[in-house]
């Protein structure tokens, strides 16, 4: 009878450890899943004005970081490049870096 009691105690402890392990793994997987955030496709803003690009980005849930460059061959106040390129998938809230032409002073 004593042997059965020992086995039962060991079994209960193993079950408690298994449940704690499953709870831990489930929690970790839940945190990973919910921390990923919603993903969006980067819109094309090349060829747009600064105001147009900001409106397009905001409607997708993205932000814009503007880098002003001087390019004598291109019209002023137009976006020449963007990073990341359009069509890439990023998390909502990501900041797109755009290169906006300015007139040479």
C-alpha positions as CSV (number, residue, x, y, z in Angstrom):
1,X,0.0,0.0,0.0
2,X,2.9,2.4,0.8
3,X,4.4,1.7,-2.6
4,X,1.1,2.8,-4.3
5,X,1.1,6.0,-2.3
6,X,4.6,6.8,-3.4
7,X,3.8,6.2,-7.0
8,X,0.7,8.4,-6.7
9,X,2.7,11.2,-5.2
10,X,5.3,11.0,-8.0
11,X,2.5,10.9,-10.6
12,X,0.8,14.0,-9.2
13,X,4.1,15.9,-9.1
14,X,4.9,15.0,-12.7
15,X,1.4,16.1,-13.8
16,X,1.8,19.4,-12.0
17,X,5.2,20.0,-13.7
18,X,3.7,19.1,-17.1
19,X,0.9,21.5,-16.6
20,X,3.3,24.3,-15.5
21,X,5.5,23.5,-18.6
22,X,2.5,23.7,-20.9
23,X,1.3,26.9,-19.3
24,X,4.8,28.5,-19.8
25,X,5.0,27.4,-23.4
26,X,1.5,28.6,-24.2
27,X,2.3,32.0,-22.6
28,X,5.5,32.4,-24.6
29,X,3.7,31.5,-27.8
30,X,0.9,33.9,-27.0
31,X,3.3,36.8,-26.4
32,X,5.1,36.1,-29.6
33,X,1.9,35.9,-31.6
34,X,0.4,39.1,-30.2
35,X,3.6,41.1,-30.2
36,X,4.0,40.7,-33.9
37,X,1.5,43.4,-34.7
38,X,-0.6,43.8,-37.8
39,X,1.4,43.7,-41.0
40,X,0.8,46.0,-43.9
41,X,2.1,46.3,-47.5
42,X,4.3,49.4,-48.1
43,X,2.5,51.7,-50.6
44,X,4.3,53.4,-53.5
45,X,5.0,57.0,-52.8
46,X,7.8,57.7,-55.4
47,X,6.7,60.5,-57.7
48,X,4.3,62.0,-55.1
49,X,4.6,65.2,-53.3
50,X,5.4,65.3,-49.6
51,X,1.8,65.9,-48.6
52,X,0.5,63.1,-50.9
53,X,3.0,60.7,-49.5
54,X,2.2,61.5,-45.9
55,X,-1.6,61.0,-46.6
56,X,-0.9,57.6,-48.4
57,X,1.4,56.4,-45.6
58,X,-1.0,57.4,-42.8
59,X,-3.9,55.7,-44.5
60,X,-1.8,52.5,-44.4
61,X,-0.8,53.0,-40.7
62,X,2.8,54.0,-41.5
63,X,4.9,57.1,-40.8
64,X,7.3,59.0,-43.1
65,X,10.8,60.2,-42.4
66,X,11.9,62.8,-45.0
67,X,15.4,63.2,-46.3
68,X,15.9,66.3,-48.5
69,X,18.2,66.0,-51.4
70,X,19.3,68.2,-54.3
71,X,18.8,66.8,-57.7
72,X,19.1,69.2,-60.6
73,X,17.7,66.7,-63.1
74,X,14.4,66.1,-61.2
75,X,11.5,68.5,-60.4
76,X,11.5,70.0,-57.0
77,X,9.3,68.7,-54.1
78,X,8.9,65.2,-55.6
79,X,9.9,62.0,-53.8
80,X,12.6,60.2,-55.8
81,X,13.2,57.1,-53.7
82,X,11.7,55.3,-50.7
83,X,13.0,52.7,-48.3
84,X,11.6,50.1,-48.0
85,X,10.4,49.7,-51.5
86,X,6.7,49.5,-52.3
87,X,5.2,46.0,-52.0
88,X,7.3,45.0,-49.0
89,X,5.5,43.9,-45.9
90,X,6.2,45.7,-42.6
91,X,4.5,46.1,-39.3
92,X,1.9,48.8,-38.8
93,X,3.6,52.0,-37.4
94,X,6.8,51.4,-39.3
95,X,8.6,54.5,-40.7
96,X,9.2,54.8,-44.4
97,X,12.3,56.8,-45.3
98,X,11.7,59.0,-48.4
99,X,14.1,61.2,-50.4
100,X,12.5,64.5,-51.4
101,X,14.0,66.8,-54.0
102,X,14.6,70.4,-53.1
103,X,15.6,73.3,-55.3
104,X,19.3,74.3,-55.2
105,X,19.7,77.6,-53.5
